[in-house]
Coordinates of C-alpha atoms in Angstrom, one line a residue:
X23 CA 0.0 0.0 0.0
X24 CA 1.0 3.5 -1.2
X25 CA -0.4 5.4 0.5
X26 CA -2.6 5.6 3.8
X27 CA -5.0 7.7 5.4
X28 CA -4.1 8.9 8.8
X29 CA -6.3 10.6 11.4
X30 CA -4.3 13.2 13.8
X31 CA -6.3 14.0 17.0
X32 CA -4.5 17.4 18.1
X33 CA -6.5 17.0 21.9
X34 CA -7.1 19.4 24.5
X35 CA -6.0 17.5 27.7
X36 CA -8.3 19.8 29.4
X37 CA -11.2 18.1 27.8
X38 CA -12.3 13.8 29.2
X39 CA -12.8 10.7 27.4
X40 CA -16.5 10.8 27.2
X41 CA -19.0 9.2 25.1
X42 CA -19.4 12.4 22.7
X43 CA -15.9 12.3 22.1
X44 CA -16.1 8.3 21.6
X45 CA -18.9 9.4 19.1
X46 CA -16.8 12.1 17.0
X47 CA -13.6 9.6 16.0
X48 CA -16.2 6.4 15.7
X49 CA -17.5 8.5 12.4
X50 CA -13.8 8.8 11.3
X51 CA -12.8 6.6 7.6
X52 CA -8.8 6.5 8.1
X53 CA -6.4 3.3 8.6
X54 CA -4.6 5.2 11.3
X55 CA -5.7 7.7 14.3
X56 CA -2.9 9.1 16.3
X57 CA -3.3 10.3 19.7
X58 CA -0.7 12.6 21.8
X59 CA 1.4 11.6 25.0
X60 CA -1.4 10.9 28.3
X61 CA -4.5 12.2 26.0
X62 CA -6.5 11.3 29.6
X63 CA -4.5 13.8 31.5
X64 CA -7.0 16.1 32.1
X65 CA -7.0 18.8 35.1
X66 CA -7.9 16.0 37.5
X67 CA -4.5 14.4 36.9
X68 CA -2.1 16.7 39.2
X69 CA 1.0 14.6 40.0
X70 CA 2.9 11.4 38.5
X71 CA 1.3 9.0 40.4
X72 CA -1.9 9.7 39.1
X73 CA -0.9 10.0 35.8
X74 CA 0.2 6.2 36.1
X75 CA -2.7 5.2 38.4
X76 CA -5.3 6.3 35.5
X77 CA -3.1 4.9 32.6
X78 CA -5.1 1.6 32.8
X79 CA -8.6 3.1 32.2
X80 CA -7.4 5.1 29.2
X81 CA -6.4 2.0 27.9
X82 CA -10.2 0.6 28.7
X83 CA -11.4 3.4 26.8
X84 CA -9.1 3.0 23.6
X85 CA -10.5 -0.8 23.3
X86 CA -13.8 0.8 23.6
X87 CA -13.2 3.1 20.8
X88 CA -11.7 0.6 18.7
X89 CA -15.3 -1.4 19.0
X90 CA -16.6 1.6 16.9
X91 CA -13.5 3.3 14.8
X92 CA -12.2 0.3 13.0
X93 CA -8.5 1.4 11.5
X94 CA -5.7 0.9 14.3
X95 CA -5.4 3.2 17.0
X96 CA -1.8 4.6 17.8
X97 CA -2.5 5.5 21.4
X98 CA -1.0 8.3 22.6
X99 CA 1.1 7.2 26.0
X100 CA 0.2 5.3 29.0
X101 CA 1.8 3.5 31.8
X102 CA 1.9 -0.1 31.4
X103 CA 3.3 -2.6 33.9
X104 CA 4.7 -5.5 31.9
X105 CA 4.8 -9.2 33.3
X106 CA 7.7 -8.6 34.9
X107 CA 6.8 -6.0 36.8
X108 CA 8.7 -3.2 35.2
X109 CA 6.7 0.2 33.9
X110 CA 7.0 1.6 31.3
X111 CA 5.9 4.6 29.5
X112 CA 4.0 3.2 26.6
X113 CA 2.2 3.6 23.3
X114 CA -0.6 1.2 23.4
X115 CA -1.6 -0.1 19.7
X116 CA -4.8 -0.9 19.5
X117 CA -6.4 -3.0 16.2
X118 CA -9.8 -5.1 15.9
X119 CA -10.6 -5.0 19.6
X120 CA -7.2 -5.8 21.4
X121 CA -4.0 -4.0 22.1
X122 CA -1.4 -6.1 19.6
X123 CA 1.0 -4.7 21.7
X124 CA 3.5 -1.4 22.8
X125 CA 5.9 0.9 21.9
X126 CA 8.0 1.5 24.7
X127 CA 9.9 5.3 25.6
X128 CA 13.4 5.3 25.8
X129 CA 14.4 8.1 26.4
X130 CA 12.4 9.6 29.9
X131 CA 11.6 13.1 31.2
X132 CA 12.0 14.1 34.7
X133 CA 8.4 13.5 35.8
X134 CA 8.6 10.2 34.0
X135 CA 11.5 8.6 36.0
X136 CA 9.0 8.4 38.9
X137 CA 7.4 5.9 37.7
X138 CA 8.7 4.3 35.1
X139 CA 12.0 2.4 33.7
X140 CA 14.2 3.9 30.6
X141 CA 13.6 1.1 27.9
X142 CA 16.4 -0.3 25.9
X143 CA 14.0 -0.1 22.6
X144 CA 10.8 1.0 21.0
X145 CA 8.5 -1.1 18.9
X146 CA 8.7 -1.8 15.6
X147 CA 5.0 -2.9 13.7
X148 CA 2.7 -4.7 10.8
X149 CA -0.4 -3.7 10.9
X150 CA -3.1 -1.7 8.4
X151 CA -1.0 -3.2 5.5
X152 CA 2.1 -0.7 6.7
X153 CA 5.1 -1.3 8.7
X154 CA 5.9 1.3 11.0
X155 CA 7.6 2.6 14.4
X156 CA 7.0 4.7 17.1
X157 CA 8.7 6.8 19.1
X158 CA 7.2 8.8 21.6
X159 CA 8.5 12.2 23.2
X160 CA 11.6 13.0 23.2
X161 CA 12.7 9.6 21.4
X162 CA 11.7 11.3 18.5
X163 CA 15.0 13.9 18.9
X164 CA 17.1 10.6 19.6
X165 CA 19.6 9.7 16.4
X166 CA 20.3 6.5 18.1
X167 CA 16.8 5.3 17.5
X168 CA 16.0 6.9 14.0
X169 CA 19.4 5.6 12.6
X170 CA 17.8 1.9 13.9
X171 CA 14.7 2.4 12.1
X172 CA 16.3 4.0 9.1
X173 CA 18.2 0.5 9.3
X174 CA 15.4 -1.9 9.4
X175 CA 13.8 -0.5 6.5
X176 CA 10.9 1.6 8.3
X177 CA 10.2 4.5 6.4
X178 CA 6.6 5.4 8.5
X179 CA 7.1 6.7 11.9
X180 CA 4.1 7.4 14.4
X181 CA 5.0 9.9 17.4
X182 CA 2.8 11.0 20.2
X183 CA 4.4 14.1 21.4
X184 CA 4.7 16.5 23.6
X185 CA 5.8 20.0 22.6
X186 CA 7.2 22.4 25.8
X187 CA 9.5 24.4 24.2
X188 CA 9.9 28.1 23.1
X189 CA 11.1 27.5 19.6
X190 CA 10.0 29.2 16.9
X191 CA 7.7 27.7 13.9
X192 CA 10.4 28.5 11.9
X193 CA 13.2 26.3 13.8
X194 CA 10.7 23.4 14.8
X195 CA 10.0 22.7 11.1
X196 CA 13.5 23.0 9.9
X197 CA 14.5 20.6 12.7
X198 CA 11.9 18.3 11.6
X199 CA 12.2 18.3 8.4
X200 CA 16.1 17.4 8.6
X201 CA 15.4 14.6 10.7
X202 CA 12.9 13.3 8.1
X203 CA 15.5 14.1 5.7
X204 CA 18.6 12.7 7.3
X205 CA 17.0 9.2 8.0
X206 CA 14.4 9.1 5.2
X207 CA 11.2 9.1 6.7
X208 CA 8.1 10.1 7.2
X209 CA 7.1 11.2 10.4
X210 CA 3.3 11.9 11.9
X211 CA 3.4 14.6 15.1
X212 CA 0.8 14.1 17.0
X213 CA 0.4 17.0 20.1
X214 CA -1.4 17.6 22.9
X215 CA -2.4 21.0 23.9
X216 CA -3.6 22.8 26.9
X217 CA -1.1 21.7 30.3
X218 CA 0.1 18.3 31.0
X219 CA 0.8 18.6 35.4
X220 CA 0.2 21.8 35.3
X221 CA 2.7 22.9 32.7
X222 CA 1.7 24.5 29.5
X223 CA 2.0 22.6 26.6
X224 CA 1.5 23.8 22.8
X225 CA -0.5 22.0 19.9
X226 CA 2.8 21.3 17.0
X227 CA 1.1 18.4 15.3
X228 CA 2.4 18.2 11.6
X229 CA 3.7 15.5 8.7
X230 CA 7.4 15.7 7.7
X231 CA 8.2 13.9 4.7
X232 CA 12.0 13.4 3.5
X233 CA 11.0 16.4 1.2
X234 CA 10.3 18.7 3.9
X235 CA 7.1 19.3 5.7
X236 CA 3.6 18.3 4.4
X237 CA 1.4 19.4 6.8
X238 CA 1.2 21.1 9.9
X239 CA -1.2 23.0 12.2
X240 CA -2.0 26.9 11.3
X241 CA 0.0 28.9 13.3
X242 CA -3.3 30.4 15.1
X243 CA -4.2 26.4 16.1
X244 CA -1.3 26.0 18.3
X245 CA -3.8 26.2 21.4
X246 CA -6.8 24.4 19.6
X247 CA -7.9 21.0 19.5
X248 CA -8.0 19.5 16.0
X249 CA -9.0 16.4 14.7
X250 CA -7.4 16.2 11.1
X251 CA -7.3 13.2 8.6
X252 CA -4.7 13.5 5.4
X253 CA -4.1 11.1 2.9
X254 CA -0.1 10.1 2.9
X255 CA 1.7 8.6 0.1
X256 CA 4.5 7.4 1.6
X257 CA 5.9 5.7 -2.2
X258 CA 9.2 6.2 -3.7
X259 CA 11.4 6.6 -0.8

């Protein structure tokens, strides 16, 4: 497959996992819908702790969704507690009614090492007819992990994200669009907006092709929530 149709779900953290919402993306018609880091951090969720306690009712609520939107369902970030009994921060993927499995963060924030272990890799995936990789956060800045992906023949990357930052437009794009350049990919942004414990966070969700940039929020979205669905060829790379 060519090309794909990908749904990006730009969310106000403010705003719960209700059954309006559950009601907006069931009407979507794309193979993918992206959600950004803890999409169920709303106001209520003050500290880490809660953040990890609530991670295993966002991932209820994803398998709900998926009963009604029926492309695969790249799901933001959660805390997941593995067999071992390890956490890690993880990007539930969701397809026909289960979670297939996780992408797992590497490389961890401050408020993220209090409650959760560094992994040593992310995830690598079949599924929708693609093969792709996440990276969430601040993997998605880590040349360690792209050059791996660039080697194993991924050219589709998803990444919930979580932009802090005060760089410009300007400088976020061009940064973007040399590390889709550099390792020959194509990479979907997907941002929260609103504050995340407290700390302001602003909506940067865009496409970066090796060509450069093919889509990205208006600059006057940055503190909106969006729910945008693109076609993306992703052929001839």
């Amino acid at each position: 497959m060519a090309s794909i149709k990908v749904s990006i779900f730009q969310k106000a953290l403010g705003n719960g996992l209700n059954l309006s919402l559950l009601k907006r993306l069931a009407a979507l018609k794309s193979d993918f819908l992206v959600f950004p880091e803890y999409f169920y951090a709303d106001s209520n969720v003050t500290t880490p702790q809660i953040v990890a306690d609530r991670s295993q009712a966002a991932q209820d609520w994803l398998l709900k969704l998926n009963d009604v939107y029926r492309g695969v369902i790249i799901g933001g970030s959660v805390v997941h507690e593995e067999s071992g009994g390890k956490r890690y921060v993880s990007i539930p993927i969701v397809s026909e009614g289960s979670i297939v499995d996780y992408g797992r963060k590497c490389t961890l924030t401050s408020f993220e090492t209090k409650f959760a272990s560094k992994a040593s890799e992310t995830g690598v995936f079949i599924l929708g007819g693609q093969r792709f990789a996440t990276l969430a956060g601040e993997d998605l800045l880590n040349a360690q992990l792209l050059g791996t992906i660039q080697e194993s023949g991924i050219r589709l990357v998803f990444a919930p994200y979580t932009f802090r930052g005060d760089e410009t437009v300007e400088a976020d794009e061009k940064a973007m669009s040399k590390l889709a350049g550099e390792f020959k990919l194509h990479i979907v942004r997907c941002c929260g907006v609103g504050k995340l414990l407290n700390e302001p966070i602003r909506g940067r969700s865009m496409i970066a092709s090796p060509t450069g940039i093919t889509w990205r929020v208006g600059a006057g979205e940055e503190d909106s929530e969006i729910l945008k669905t693109l076609m993306l060829n992703i052929a001839g790379v």
